[in-house]
PDB file of C-alpha atoms in Angstrom:
ATOM      1  CA  ALA Y1032      -4.534   3.394  10.421  1.00  0.00           C
ATOM      2  CA  GLU Y1033      -5.680   5.523  13.400  1.00  0.00           C
ATOM      3  CA  SER Y1034      -3.322   3.245  15.616  1.00  0.00           C
ATOM      4  CA  LEU Y1035      -0.591   3.929  13.206  1.00  0.00           C
ATOM      5  CA  GLN Y1036      -1.064   7.566  13.280  1.00  0.00           C
ATOM      6  CA  LYS Y1037      -0.892   7.645  17.064  1.00  0.00           C
ATOM      7  CA  LYS Y1038       2.206   5.287  17.148  1.00  0.00           C
ATOM      8  CA  TYR Y1039       4.437   7.180  14.498  1.00  0.00           C
ATOM      9  CA  LYS Y1040       2.648  10.834  15.035  1.00  0.00           C
ATOM     10  CA  LYS Y1041       2.381  10.916  11.134  1.00  0.00           C
ATOM     11  CA  LYS Y1042      -0.883  11.376   9.240  1.00  0.00           C
ATOM     12  CA  THR Y1043       0.649  10.173   5.802  1.00  0.00           C
ATOM     13  CA  ALA Y1044       3.237   7.947   4.385  1.00  0.00           C
ATOM     14  CA  GLN Y1045       4.354   6.948   1.009  1.00  0.00           C
ATOM     15  CA  VAL Y1046       3.594   3.432   0.015  1.00  0.00           C
ATOM     16  CA  ARG Y1047       6.367   0.858  -0.593  1.00  0.00           C
ATOM     17  CA  LYS Y1048       6.663  -2.907  -1.692  1.00  0.00           C
ATOM     18  CA  GLY Y1049       6.031  -4.931   1.300  1.00  0.00           C
ATOM     19  CA  ASP Y1050       3.199  -2.668   2.945  1.00  0.00           C
ATOM     20  CA  VAL Y1051       0.135  -4.191   4.047  1.00  0.00           C
ATOM     21  CA  ILE Y1052      -2.757  -2.010   2.696  1.00  0.00           C
ATOM     22  CA  THR Y1053      -6.756  -1.909   2.535  1.00  0.00           C
ATOM     23  CA  ILE Y1054      -8.336  -0.735  -0.776  1.00  0.00           C
ATOM     24  CA  MET Y1055     -10.974   1.766   0.286  1.00  0.00           C
ATOM     25  CA  ARG Y1056     -12.580   2.691  -3.323  1.00  0.00           C
ATOM     26  CA  GLY Y1057     -13.744   0.780  -6.525  1.00  0.00           C
ATOM     27  CA  GLN Y1058     -14.565  -2.579  -7.166  1.00  0.00           C
ATOM     28  CA  PHE Y1059     -11.635  -4.148  -4.858  1.00  0.00           C
ATOM     29  CA  LYS Y1060     -13.211  -2.035  -1.818  1.00  0.00           C
ATOM     30  CA  LYS Y1061     -12.305  -3.488   1.427  1.00  0.00           C
ATOM     31  CA  GLN Y1062      -9.713  -5.943   0.167  1.00  0.00           C
ATOM     32  CA  ARG Y1063      -6.452  -6.475   2.280  1.00  0.00           C
ATOM     33  CA  GLY Y1064      -3.088  -7.193   0.858  1.00  0.00           C
ATOM     34  CA  LYS Y1065       0.257  -6.736   0.434  1.00  0.00           C
ATOM     35  CA  ILE Y1066       1.979  -4.414  -2.175  1.00  0.00           C
ATOM     36  CA  GLU Y1067       3.752  -6.480  -5.061  1.00  0.00           C
ATOM     37  CA  LYS Y1068       4.860  -3.729  -7.230  1.00  0.00           C
ATOM     38  CA  VAL Y1069       4.678   0.175  -7.381  1.00  0.00           C
ATOM     39  CA  ASP Y1070       4.747   1.952 -10.414  1.00  0.00           C
ATOM     40  CA  LEU Y1071       6.083   5.407  -9.961  1.00  0.00           C
ATOM     41  CA  LYS Y1072       5.632   6.862 -13.084  1.00  0.00           C
ATOM     42  CA  ARG Y1073       1.895   6.222 -13.332  1.00  0.00           C
ATOM     43  CA  SER Y1074       1.476   6.376  -9.708  1.00  0.00           C
ATOM     44  CA  ARG Y1075      -0.265   3.102  -9.445  1.00  0.00           C
ATOM     45  CA  ILE Y1076       0.314   0.179  -6.985  1.00  0.00           C
ATOM     46  CA  PHE Y1077      -0.385  -3.631  -7.643  1.00  0.00           C
ATOM     47  CA  VAL Y1078      -1.686  -5.633  -4.730  1.00  0.00           C
ATOM     48  CA  GLU Y1079      -1.306  -9.590  -4.192  1.00  0.00           C
ATOM     49  CA  ASN Y1080      -4.372 -11.199  -4.677  1.00  0.00           C
ATOM     50  CA  VAL Y1081      -6.057  -8.248  -6.711  1.00  0.00           C
ATOM     51  CA  HIS Y1082      -6.314  -9.495 -10.082  1.00  0.00           C
ATOM     52  CA  MET Y1083      -8.463  -9.659 -12.950  1.00  0.00           C
ATOM     53  CA  LEU Y1084      -9.067 -12.587 -15.476  1.00  0.00           C
ATOM     54  CA  LYS Y1085      -7.987 -11.792 -19.116  1.00  0.00           C
ATOM     55  CA  ARG Y1086      -9.694 -13.399 -22.093  1.00  0.00           C
ATOM     56  CA  ASP Y1087      -6.844 -15.991 -22.751  1.00  0.00           C
ATOM     57  CA  GLY Y1088      -7.603 -17.045 -18.940  1.00  0.00           C
ATOM     58  CA  THR Y1089      -4.508 -15.579 -17.392  1.00  0.00           C
ATOM     59  CA  LYS Y1090      -4.553 -13.519 -14.316  1.00  0.00           C
ATOM     60  CA  ALA Y1091      -3.392  -9.848 -14.567  1.00  0.00           C
ATOM     61  CA  LEU Y1092      -2.629  -7.518 -11.517  1.00  0.00           C
ATOM     62  CA  VAL Y1093      -4.736  -4.633 -11.378  1.00  0.00           C
ATOM     63  CA  PRO Y1094      -3.340  -1.001 -10.986  1.00  0.00           C
ATOM     64  CA  ILE Y1095      -4.966   0.886  -8.140  1.00  0.00           C
ATOM     65  CA  HIS Y1096      -4.293   4.541  -7.335  1.00  0.00           C
ATOM     66  CA  ALA Y1097      -2.252   5.092  -4.349  1.00  0.00           C
ATOM     67  CA  SER Y1098      -4.746   7.751  -3.018  1.00  0.00           C
ATOM     68  CA  LYS Y1099      -7.536   4.986  -3.024  1.00  0.00           C
ATOM     69  CA  VAL Y1100      -5.790   2.994  -0.126  1.00  0.00           C
ATOM     70  CA  ARG Y1101      -5.155   3.080   3.591  1.00  0.00           C
ATOM     71  CA  ILE Y1102      -1.855   1.590   5.000  1.00  0.00           C
ATOM     72  CA  GLU Y1103      -2.452  -0.969   7.652  1.00  0.00           C
ATOM     73  CA  GLU Y1104       1.179  -2.067   8.225  1.00  0.00           C
ATOM     74  CA  LEU Y1105       4.524  -0.476   7.361  1.00  0.00           C
ATOM     75  CA  THR Y1106       7.755  -2.529   6.404  1.00  0.00           C
ATOM     76  CA  LEU Y1107      10.679  -0.927   8.242  1.00  0.00           C
ATOM     77  CA  ASP Y1108      13.317  -3.021   6.989  1.00  0.00           C
ATOM     78  CA  ASP Y1109      15.005  -0.068   5.201  1.00  0.00           C
ATOM     79  CA  LYS Y1110      17.157   2.201   7.456  1.00  0.00           C
ATOM     80  CA  LYS Y1111      16.054   5.192   5.849  1.00  0.00           C
ATOM     81  CA  ARG Y1112      12.458   4.542   6.110  1.00  0.00           C
ATOM     82  CA  LYS Y1113      12.938   3.490   9.844  1.00  0.00           C
ATOM     83  CA  ALA Y1114      14.463   6.826  10.518  1.00  0.00           C
ATOM     84  CA  LEU Y1115      11.674   8.607   8.948  1.00  0.00           C
ATOM     85  CA  PHE Y1116       9.263   6.774  11.477  1.00  0.00           C
ATOM     86  CA  GLU Y1117      11.420   7.025  14.605  1.00  0.00           C
ATOM     87  CA  VAL Y1118       9.128   8.902  17.266  1.00  0.00           C
ATOM     88  CA  LYS Y1119      11.113  12.036  18.361  1.00  0.00           C
ATOM     89  CA  ARG Y1120      10.260  12.782  21.928  1.00  0.00           C
TER      90      ARG Y1120
END
């Protein structure tokens, strides 16, 4: 995360589907994964391989608050997002 701050000269960024994050708090602490889904209404994100078993044996993704994660890699395939992180010199 510190290397991303130095590279892009930004301290914060909105999470987006496809970003690679590390979970910093809770039962899944220190797990790393790619964001599968973002729930803007409840401000929760769903990360691949972070799930719980339901009573019937099926797996369900666990909602995690966006403030409890650290972005490790950004997806810059969107033109608007890429423009946000262009380093102005």
